PDB file of C-alpha atoms and ligand atoms in Angstrom:
ATOM      1  CA  MET I   1      26.208 -14.246 121.547  1.00  0.00           C
ATOM      2  CA  ASN I   2      24.938 -17.131 123.994  1.00  0.00           C
ATOM      3  CA  PHE I   3      22.421 -16.264 126.307  1.00  0.00           C
ATOM      4  CA  LYS I   4      21.063 -18.382 129.191  1.00  0.00           C
ATOM      5  CA  ILE I   5      17.328 -18.138 129.168  1.00  0.00           C
ATOM      6  CA  PHE I   6      15.211 -18.011 131.987  1.00  0.00           C
ATOM      7  CA  ASN I   7      11.138 -18.250 131.538  1.00  0.00           C
ATOM      8  CA  TYR I   8       8.745 -17.509 134.171  1.00  0.00           C
ATOM      9  CA  ASP I   9       5.001 -17.409 134.372  1.00  0.00           C
ATOM     10  CA  GLU I  10       4.779 -14.406 136.797  1.00  0.00           C
ATOM     11  CA  VAL I  11       7.219 -12.385 138.215  1.00  0.00           C
ATOM     12  CA  SER I  12       7.695  -8.842 139.600  1.00  0.00           C
ATOM     13  CA  SER I  13       9.897  -7.523 136.776  1.00  0.00           C
ATOM     14  CA  THR I  14      12.157  -9.097 134.493  1.00  0.00           C
ATOM     15  CA  ASN I  15      14.295  -6.019 134.716  1.00  0.00           C
ATOM     16  CA  ASP I  16      14.592  -6.922 138.574  1.00  0.00           C
ATOM     17  CA  LEU I  17      15.812 -10.450 137.884  1.00  0.00           C
ATOM     18  CA  ALA I  18      18.237  -9.389 135.592  1.00  0.00           C
ATOM     19  CA  ASN I  19      19.792  -6.790 137.847  1.00  0.00           C
ATOM     20  CA  ALA I  20      19.752  -9.223 140.674  1.00  0.00           C
ATOM     21  CA  TYR I  21      21.310 -12.149 138.524  1.00  0.00           C
ATOM     22  CA  ALA I  22      24.111  -9.930 137.456  1.00  0.00           C
ATOM     23  CA  ALA I  23      24.933  -8.898 141.076  1.00  0.00           C
ATOM     24  CA  GLU I  24      25.414 -12.707 141.569  1.00  0.00           C
ATOM     25  CA  HIS I  25      26.888 -13.853 138.765  1.00  0.00           C
ATOM     26  CA  GLN I  26      30.097 -12.505 136.934  1.00  0.00           C
ATOM     27  CA  ASN I  27      29.708 -12.014 133.128  1.00  0.00           C
ATOM     28  CA  ILE I  28      26.762 -14.386 132.318  1.00  0.00           C
ATOM     29  CA  ASP I  29      24.768 -12.975 129.497  1.00  0.00           C
ATOM     30  CA  ALA I  30      21.079 -13.999 130.091  1.00  0.00           C
ATOM     31  CA  VAL I  31      17.492 -13.803 129.042  1.00  0.00           C
ATOM     32  CA  PHE I  32      14.635 -13.331 131.346  1.00  0.00           C
ATOM     33  CA  THR I  33      11.119 -13.575 130.079  1.00  0.00           C
ATOM     34  CA  ALA I  34       7.723 -13.714 131.854  1.00  0.00           C
ATOM     35  CA  ASP I  35       3.857 -13.984 130.720  1.00  0.00           C
ATOM     36  CA  SER I  36       3.157 -11.369 133.408  1.00  0.00           C
ATOM     37  CA  GLN I  37       4.676  -8.942 136.009  1.00  0.00           C
ATOM     38  CA  THR I  38       3.301  -7.675 139.020  1.00  0.00           C
ATOM     39  CA  ASN I  39       5.799  -4.732 139.319  1.00  0.00           C
ATOM     40  CA  GLY I  40       6.720  -4.091 135.558  1.00  0.00           C
ATOM     41  CA  ARG I  41       8.793  -0.965 135.540  1.00  0.00           C
ATOM     42  CA  GLY I  42       8.837   2.054 132.803  1.00  0.00           C
ATOM     43  CA  ARG I  43      10.998   4.938 132.653  1.00  0.00           C
ATOM     44  CA  ARG I  44      10.754   7.872 135.026  1.00  0.00           C
ATOM     45  CA  GLY I  45       9.154   5.901 137.644  1.00  0.00           C
ATOM     46  CA  ARG I  46       6.132   5.008 136.004  1.00  0.00           C
ATOM     47  CA  SER I  47       4.637   1.235 135.855  1.00  0.00           C
ATOM     48  CA  PHE I  48       4.422  -0.909 132.798  1.00  0.00           C
ATOM     49  CA  TYR I  49       0.897  -2.729 132.612  1.00  0.00           C
ATOM     50  CA  SER I  50       2.074  -6.413 132.274  1.00  0.00           C
ATOM     51  CA  PRO I  51      -1.220  -8.449 132.470  1.00  0.00           C
ATOM     52  CA  LYS I  52      -0.922 -12.193 131.481  1.00  0.00           C
ATOM     53  CA  ASN I  53      -1.587 -13.758 128.100  1.00  0.00           C
ATOM     54  CA  SER I  54      -1.057 -10.184 126.525  1.00  0.00           C
ATOM     55  CA  GLY I  55       2.411  -9.317 126.342  1.00  0.00           C
ATOM     56  CA  LEU I  56       6.091 -10.045 125.842  1.00  0.00           C
ATOM     57  CA  TYR I  57       7.816  -8.991 128.527  1.00  0.00           C
ATOM     58  CA  ILE I  58      11.816  -9.498 128.319  1.00  0.00           C
ATOM     59  CA  SER I  59      15.061  -8.491 129.774  1.00  0.00           C
ATOM     60  CA  PHE I  60      18.572  -8.954 128.140  1.00  0.00           C
ATOM     61  CA  LEU I  61      21.514  -8.877 130.399  1.00  0.00           C
ATOM     62  CA  ILE I  62      24.506  -8.211 128.720  1.00  0.00           C
ATOM     63  CA  HIS I  63      28.328  -7.095 129.505  1.00  0.00           C
ATOM     64  CA  PRO I  64      29.388  -4.912 126.940  1.00  0.00           C
ATOM     65  CA  GLU I  65      33.371  -4.997 126.354  1.00  0.00           C
ATOM     66  CA  LYS I  66      33.825  -1.513 124.862  1.00  0.00           C
ATOM     67  CA  THR I  67      33.843   1.372 126.924  1.00  0.00           C
ATOM     68  CA  LEU I  68      32.010   3.409 124.017  1.00  0.00           C
ATOM     69  CA  VAL I  69      28.787   1.646 124.276  1.00  0.00           C
ATOM     70  CA  ASN I  70      26.652   4.314 125.623  1.00  0.00           C
ATOM     71  CA  PRO I  71      23.027   3.183 127.098  1.00  0.00           C
ATOM     72  CA  SER I  72      21.022   5.177 124.947  1.00  0.00           C
ATOM     73  CA  LEU I  73      22.437   3.636 121.824  1.00  0.00           C
ATOM     74  CA  LEU I  74      21.572   0.236 123.439  1.00  0.00           C
ATOM     75  CA  THR I  75      17.828   1.549 123.548  1.00  0.00           C
ATOM     76  CA  CYS I  76      18.009   2.521 120.327  1.00  0.00           C
ATOM     77  CA  MET I  77      19.533  -0.586 118.967  1.00  0.00           C
ATOM     78  CA  THR I  78      16.954  -2.672 120.784  1.00  0.00           C
ATOM     79  CA  ALA I  79      13.999  -0.564 119.373  1.00  0.00           C
ATOM     80  CA  VAL I  80      15.373  -1.355 115.932  1.00  0.00           C
ATOM     81  CA  VAL I  81      15.843  -5.318 116.847  1.00  0.00           C
ATOM     82  CA  ILE I  82      12.337  -5.183 117.938  1.00  0.00           C
ATOM     83  CA  CYS I  83      10.869  -3.320 114.866  1.00  0.00           C
ATOM     84  CA  ARG I  84      12.822  -5.602 112.591  1.00  0.00           C
ATOM     85  CA  SER I  85      11.559  -8.783 114.317  1.00  0.00           C
ATOM     86  CA  ILE I  86       7.935  -7.654 114.291  1.00  0.00           C
ATOM     87  CA  GLU I  87       8.349  -7.203 110.632  1.00  0.00           C
ATOM     88  CA  GLU I  88       9.880 -10.455 109.705  1.00  0.00           C
ATOM     89  CA  VAL I  89       7.155 -12.218 111.883  1.00  0.00           C
ATOM     90  CA  CYS I  90       4.290 -10.406 111.444  1.00  0.00           C
ATOM     91  CA  GLY I  91       4.882  -8.338 108.286  1.00  0.00           C
ATOM     92  CA  ILE I  92       3.778  -5.180 110.099  1.00  0.00           C
ATOM     93  CA  TYR I  93       5.827  -2.043 109.826  1.00  0.00           C
ATOM     94  CA  THR I  94       6.169   0.042 113.130  1.00  0.00           C
ATOM     95  CA  HIS I  95       7.663   3.454 114.121  1.00  0.00           C
ATOM     96  CA  ILE I  96       9.822   4.624 116.886  1.00  0.00           C
ATOM     97  CA  LYS I  97       9.203   7.685 118.826  1.00  0.00           C
ATOM     98  CA  TRP I  98      12.389   9.003 120.440  1.00  0.00           C
ATOM     99  CA  VAL I  99      13.821   7.670 122.436  1.00  0.00           C
ATOM    100  CA  ASN I 100      12.240   4.285 123.674  1.00  0.00           C
ATOM    101  CA  ASP I 101       8.758   3.786 122.534  1.00  0.00           C
ATOM    102  CA  ILE I 102       7.508   1.623 119.500  1.00  0.00           C
ATOM    103  CA  TYR I 103       4.011   2.639 117.704  1.00  0.00           C
ATOM    104  CA  TYR I 104       1.733   0.992 115.331  1.00  0.00           C
ATOM    105  CA  GLU I 105      -1.507   2.731 114.302  1.00  0.00           C
ATOM    106  CA  GLN I 106      -0.757   5.788 116.591  1.00  0.00           C
ATOM    107  CA  ARG I 107      -0.742   3.601 119.591  1.00  0.00           C
ATOM    108  CA  LYS I 108       2.082   2.737 121.769  1.00  0.00           C
ATOM    109  CA  ILE I 109       2.825  -1.061 121.533  1.00  0.00           C
ATOM    110  CA  CYS I 110       6.014  -1.410 123.316  1.00  0.00           C
ATOM    111  CA  GLY I 111       8.311   0.439 125.704  1.00  0.00           C
ATOM    112  CA  ILE I 112      12.177  -0.167 126.599  1.00  0.00           C
ATOM    113  CA  LEU I 113      13.918   0.706 129.443  1.00  0.00           C
ATOM    114  CA  THR I 114      17.649   0.435 129.998  1.00  0.00           C
ATOM    115  CA  GLU I 115      19.444   0.098 133.210  1.00  0.00           C
ATOM    116  CA  GLY I 116      22.955  -0.699 133.869  1.00  0.00           C
ATOM    117  CA  LYS I 117      25.749  -0.512 136.432  1.00  0.00           C
ATOM    118  CA  ILE I 118      28.982   1.652 135.859  1.00  0.00           C
ATOM    119  CA  ASP I 119      32.345   0.620 136.828  1.00  0.00           C
ATOM    120  CA  PRO I 120      33.462   3.433 139.098  1.00  0.00           C
ATOM    121  CA  GLU I 121      37.135   2.700 138.227  1.00  0.00           C
ATOM    122  CA  THR I 122      37.008   2.686 134.616  1.00  0.00           C
ATOM    123  CA  GLY I 123      33.724   4.762 133.806  1.00  0.00           C
ATOM    124  CA  SER I 124      32.599   1.794 131.342  1.00  0.00           C
ATOM    125  CA  LEU I 125      29.323  -0.172 131.551  1.00  0.00           C
ATOM    126  CA  SER I 126      29.987  -3.272 133.813  1.00  0.00           C
ATOM    127  CA  TYR I 127      26.530  -4.726 132.590  1.00  0.00           C
ATOM    128  CA  ALA I 128      23.350  -3.705 131.169  1.00  0.00           C
ATOM    129  CA  VAL I 129      19.850  -4.616 131.545  1.00  0.00           C
ATOM    130  CA  ILE I 130      17.378  -4.023 128.293  1.00  0.00           C
ATOM    131  CA  GLY I 131      14.019  -4.424 129.044  1.00  0.00           C
ATOM    132  CA  ALA I 132      11.230  -4.633 126.786  1.00  0.00           C
ATOM    133  CA  GLY I 133       7.329  -4.703 127.051  1.00  0.00           C
ATOM    134  CA  LEU I 134       5.640  -5.431 123.965  1.00  0.00           C
ATOM    135  CA  ASN I 135       1.911  -5.402 123.907  1.00  0.00           C
ATOM    136  CA  LEU I 136       0.992  -8.187 121.660  1.00  0.00           C
ATOM    137  CA  PHE I 137      -2.725  -8.928 122.249  1.00  0.00           C
ATOM    138  CA  ASP I 138      -5.505  -7.174 123.802  1.00  0.00           C
ATOM    139  CA  PRO I 139      -5.559  -7.685 127.646  1.00  0.00           C
ATOM    140  CA  ASP I 140      -8.584  -9.689 129.085  1.00  0.00           C
ATOM    141  CA  SER I 141     -10.223  -6.601 130.471  1.00  0.00           C
ATOM    142  CA  GLY I 142      -8.555  -4.002 128.242  1.00  0.00           C
ATOM    143  CA  PHE I 143      -6.097  -1.383 129.013  1.00  0.00           C
ATOM    144  CA  PRO I 144      -6.251   0.490 132.357  1.00  0.00           C
ATOM    145  CA  ASP I 145      -8.134   4.128 132.048  1.00  0.00           C
ATOM    146  CA  ASP I 146      -4.958   6.045 132.473  1.00  0.00           C
ATOM    147  CA  ILE I 147      -3.131   4.405 129.506  1.00  0.00           C
ATOM    148  CA  LYS I 148      -6.203   3.478 127.085  1.00  0.00           C
ATOM    149  CA  GLU I 149      -6.197   6.373 124.949  1.00  0.00           C
ATOM    150  CA  LYS I 150      -2.326   5.933 124.477  1.00  0.00           C
ATOM    151  CA  ALA I 151      -1.346   2.123 124.502  1.00  0.00           C
ATOM    152  CA  GLY I 152      -2.474  -0.639 121.866  1.00  0.00           C
ATOM    153  CA  ALA I 153      -1.876  -4.191 120.859  1.00  0.00           C
ATOM    154  CA  LEU I 154       0.005  -5.117 117.645  1.00  0.00           C
ATOM    155  CA  ILE I 155      -2.325  -8.027 117.096  1.00  0.00           C
ATOM    156  CA  SER I 156      -6.026  -7.868 117.302  1.00  0.00           C
ATOM    157  CA  GLY I 157      -8.248 -10.844 118.156  1.00  0.00           C
ATOM    158  CA  SER I 158      -7.702 -13.982 120.592  1.00  0.00           C
ATOM    159  CA  PRO I 159      -3.879 -14.471 121.559  1.00  0.00           C
ATOM    160  CA  ASP I 160      -1.766 -16.391 119.181  1.00  0.00           C
ATOM    161  CA  TYR I 161       1.085 -18.157 121.069  1.00  0.00           C
ATOM    162  CA  LYS I 162       2.563 -19.649 118.013  1.00  0.00           C
ATOM    163  CA  ILE I 163       3.480 -15.893 116.939  1.00  0.00           C
ATOM    164  CA  LYS I 164       4.542 -15.035 120.313  1.00  0.00           C
ATOM    165  CA  ASN I 165       6.898 -17.673 120.271  1.00  0.00           C
ATOM    166  CA  LYS I 166       8.296 -16.637 116.727  1.00  0.00           C
ATOM    167  CA  LEU I 167       8.774 -13.284 118.093  1.00  0.00           C
ATOM    168  CA  PHE I 168      10.456 -14.229 121.010  1.00  0.00           C
ATOM    169  CA  ARG I 169      12.844 -16.236 118.995  1.00  0.00           C
ATOM    170  CA  SER I 170      13.541 -13.852 116.372  1.00  0.00           C
ATOM    171  CA  ILE I 171      14.070 -11.004 118.876  1.00  0.00           C
ATOM    172  CA  ILE I 172      16.744 -13.020 120.635  1.00  0.00           C
ATOM    173  CA  GLU I 173      18.249 -13.784 117.071  1.00  0.00           C
ATOM    174  CA  ASN I 174      18.316 -10.478 116.108  1.00  0.00           C
ATOM    175  CA  PHE I 175      19.557  -8.907 119.273  1.00  0.00           C
ATOM    176  CA  SER I 176      22.189 -11.371 119.492  1.00  0.00           C
ATOM    177  CA  ARG I 177      23.520 -10.578 115.959  1.00  0.00           C
ATOM    178  CA  TYR I 178      23.480  -6.966 116.550  1.00  0.00           C
ATOM    179  CA  CYS I 179      25.372  -7.260 119.627  1.00  0.00           C
ATOM    180  CA  ASP I 180      27.995  -9.460 118.045  1.00  0.00           C
ATOM    181  CA  ASN I 181      28.827  -7.043 115.200  1.00  0.00           C
ATOM    182  CA  TYR I 182      27.855  -3.918 117.666  1.00  0.00           C
ATOM    183  CA  ASP I 183      28.395  -0.954 115.452  1.00  0.00           C
ATOM    184  CA  VAL I 184      26.143   2.210 115.493  1.00  0.00           C
ATOM    185  CA  ASN I 185      26.021   2.534 111.636  1.00  0.00           C
ATOM    186  CA  SER I 186      24.299  -1.020 111.384  1.00  0.00           C
ATOM    187  CA  PHE I 187      21.305   0.459 113.023  1.00  0.00           C
ATOM    188  CA  ILE I 188      21.212   4.217 113.537  1.00  0.00           C
ATOM    189  CA  ASP I 189      20.070   4.711 109.667  1.00  0.00           C
ATOM    190  CA  GLU I 190      17.097   2.128 110.099  1.00  0.00           C
ATOM    191  CA  TYR I 191      15.978   4.179 113.752  1.00  0.00           C
ATOM    192  CA  ARG I 192      15.888   7.521 111.862  1.00  0.00           C
ATOM    193  CA  ASP I 193      13.783   5.991 109.037  1.00  0.00           C
ATOM    194  CA  ARG I 194      11.474   4.622 111.454  1.00  0.00           C
ATOM    195  CA  SER I 195      11.239   7.652 113.461  1.00  0.00           C
ATOM    196  CA  MET I 196       7.773   9.113 113.835  1.00  0.00           C
ATOM    197  CA  LEU I 197       9.264  12.754 115.156  1.00  0.00           C
ATOM    198  CA  ILE I 198      11.588  13.667 112.267  1.00  0.00           C
ATOM    199  CA  GLY I 199      10.141  16.779 110.551  1.00  0.00           C
ATOM    200  CA  LYS I 200       7.361  17.212 113.200  1.00  0.00           C
ATOM    201  CA  TYR I 201       6.775  19.778 116.044  1.00  0.00           C
ATOM    202  CA  VAL I 202       7.266  18.760 119.488  1.00  0.00           C
ATOM    203  CA  LYS I 203       6.990  20.242 123.029  1.00  0.00           C
ATOM    204  CA  ILE I 204       9.578  19.050 125.388  1.00  0.00           C
ATOM    205  CA  THR I 205       8.149  17.869 128.780  1.00  0.00           C
ATOM    206  CA  GLY I 206      10.659  16.241 130.541  1.00  0.00           C
ATOM    207  CA  TYR I 207      14.310  17.010 130.197  1.00  0.00           C
ATOM    208  CA  ASN I 208      16.857  16.391 132.966  1.00  0.00           C
ATOM    209  CA  ASN I 209      19.645  18.747 131.872  1.00  0.00           C
ATOM    210  CA  ARG I 210      17.423  22.112 131.356  1.00  0.00           C
ATOM    211  CA  SER I 211      14.111  23.249 130.959  1.00  0.00           C
ATOM    212  CA  PHE I 212      12.140  24.703 128.232  1.00  0.00           C
ATOM    213  CA  PRO I 213       8.983  26.851 127.881  1.00  0.00           C
ATOM    214  CA  ASP I 214       5.849  24.908 128.109  1.00  0.00           C
ATOM    215  CA  ASP I 215       4.425  26.907 125.370  1.00  0.00           C
ATOM    216  CA  GLU I 216       6.859  26.775 122.617  1.00  0.00           C
ATOM    217  CA  SER I 217       7.155  24.109 120.025  1.00  0.00           C
ATOM    218  CA  ALA I 218      10.423  23.059 118.482  1.00  0.00           C
ATOM    219  CA  LEU I 219      11.138  21.520 115.058  1.00  0.00           C
ATOM    220  CA  VAL I 220      12.874  18.056 115.155  1.00  0.00           C
ATOM    221  CA  THR I 221      15.186  18.382 112.578  1.00  0.00           C
ATOM    222  CA  GLY I 222      17.250  14.986 112.949  1.00  0.00           C
ATOM    223  CA  ILE I 223      18.577  12.425 115.346  1.00  0.00           C
ATOM    224  CA  ASP I 224      22.449  12.130 115.599  1.00  0.00           C
ATOM    225  CA  ASP I 225      24.664   9.312 115.836  1.00  0.00           C
ATOM    226  CA  ASN I 226      24.556   9.507 119.400  1.00  0.00           C
ATOM    227  CA  CYS I 227      20.730   9.026 119.204  1.00  0.00           C
ATOM    228  CA  ARG I 228      20.303  12.651 120.425  1.00  0.00           C
ATOM    229  CA  LEU I 229      17.089  14.254 119.260  1.00  0.00           C
ATOM    230  CA  LEU I 230      17.942  17.471 117.228  1.00  0.00           C
ATOM    231  CA  VAL I 231      15.523  20.208 117.789  1.00  0.00           C
ATOM    232  CA  ARG I 232      15.119  24.080 116.400  1.00  0.00           C
ATOM    233  CA  PHE I 233      12.938  26.482 118.240  1.00  0.00           C
ATOM    234  CA  LYS I 234      11.561  29.413 116.181  1.00  0.00           C
ATOM    235  CA  ASP I 235      14.175  31.993 117.616  1.00  0.00           C
ATOM    236  CA  GLY I 236      16.879  29.683 115.883  1.00  0.00           C
ATOM    237  CA  SER I 237      18.332  28.234 118.831  1.00  0.00           C
ATOM    238  CA  SER I 238      19.264  24.593 118.126  1.00  0.00           C
ATOM    239  CA  TYR I 239      19.577  21.907 120.935  1.00  0.00           C
ATOM    240  CA  ALA I 240      20.691  18.176 121.113  1.00  0.00           C
ATOM    241  CA  LEU I 241      18.455  16.165 123.478  1.00  0.00           C
ATOM    242  CA  GLU I 242      20.034  13.489 125.370  1.00  0.00           C
ATOM    243  CA  SER I 243      17.123  12.114 127.120  1.00  0.00           C
ATOM    244  CA  GLY I 244      13.601  13.290 128.051  1.00  0.00           C
ATOM    245  CA  GLU I 245      10.483  13.302 126.767  1.00  0.00           C
ATOM    246  CA  VAL I 246       8.416  15.168 124.023  1.00  0.00           C
ATOM    247  CA  SER I 247       5.099  15.253 122.649  1.00  0.00           C
ATOM    248  CA  VAL I 248       4.120  15.978 118.909  1.00  0.00           C
ATOM    249  CA  THR I 249       2.264  19.389 118.795  1.00  0.00           C
ATOM    250  CA  GLN I 250       1.216  21.936 116.332  1.00  0.00           C
ATOM    251  CA  PRO I 251       4.037  24.242 114.914  1.00  0.00           C
TER     252      PRO I 251
HETATM  253  C1  LIG S   1       8.476   2.459 129.225  1.00  0.00           C
HETATM  254  O1  LIG S   1       7.546   2.441 128.489  1.00  0.00           O
HETATM  255  O2  LIG S   1       8.776   3.329 129.970  1.00  0.00           O
HETATM  256  C2  LIG S   1       9.463   1.358 129.440  1.00  0.00           C
HETATM  257  C3  LIG S   1       8.609   0.156 129.694  1.00  0.00           C
HETATM  258  C4  LIG S   1       9.448  -1.119 129.838  1.00  0.00           C
HETATM  259  C5  LIG S   1       8.573  -2.160 130.108  1.00  0.00           C
HETATM  260  C6  LIG S   1       9.573  -3.525 130.063  1.00  0.00           C
HETATM  261  S1  LIG S   1       8.632  -5.086 130.278  1.00  0.00           S
HETATM  262  C7  LIG S   1      10.246  -5.800 130.663  1.00  0.00           C
HETATM  263  C8  LIG S   1      10.916  -5.160 131.535  1.00  0.00           C
HETATM  264  N1  LIG S   1      10.639  -5.281 132.990  1.00  0.00           N
HETATM  265  C9  LIG S   1      10.348  -4.131 133.551  1.00  0.00           C
HETATM  266  O3  LIG S   1       9.847  -4.156 134.744  1.00  0.00           O
HETATM  267  N2  LIG S   1       9.932  -3.201 132.550  1.00  0.00           N
HETATM  268  C10 LIG S   1      10.778  -3.720 131.451  1.00  0.00           C
END
């Protein structure tokens, strides 16, 4: 896969740039990166803290040819791509918290936001934008209060831009390779192996399709080939969650 690469110092959001580019150009696959974002966006309308000299903020714009590509699986594939690149470049093993977060030493070091446009006639994806924000180094003034208990940096000490560049190249190479040979079976097992939820009890805090009791925990029994989280409650009822958020809790 050949990407047109756009590199910036500061932008509002690399996902916004990718979406705007897609609206004006037909079928050009591209990568947008920036050293900082003034309006970095996360899932569920949250902001994503994106200060300069600290992270790798990157968005891929792709035009999947197959109707079967489901956006959740693109998130899942990208999580595996990023974990692999981190391992190859830094020798660090990271875990994935379903569906779109990457953790190292119990801290969130990366989030992924997948957006796209559905062709109303065919119901397939006209294009997809997959954005990832990777906290590489500690921000100059630390993480803000609202995320400081949860967020962390992958590498401690002062910023090493050689590593940042190597990671950037590795992520593009791996992403391109996985897209060229797009097949769920090439990444879903690794996604499961890296899962930090399988076998744990969770509370389901945000789910679009129905609500679950606040005080009941469910056991995560697996992740299926559509990247749905499989959970079982104490009363034996089981669900395959398509999206939403969970937090680890006690049985
Ligand atoms: C999340 O944690 O909810 C997802 C965060 C995704 C952040 C990345 S940074 C690059 C791209 N641009 C954005 O505005 N968001 C994504």
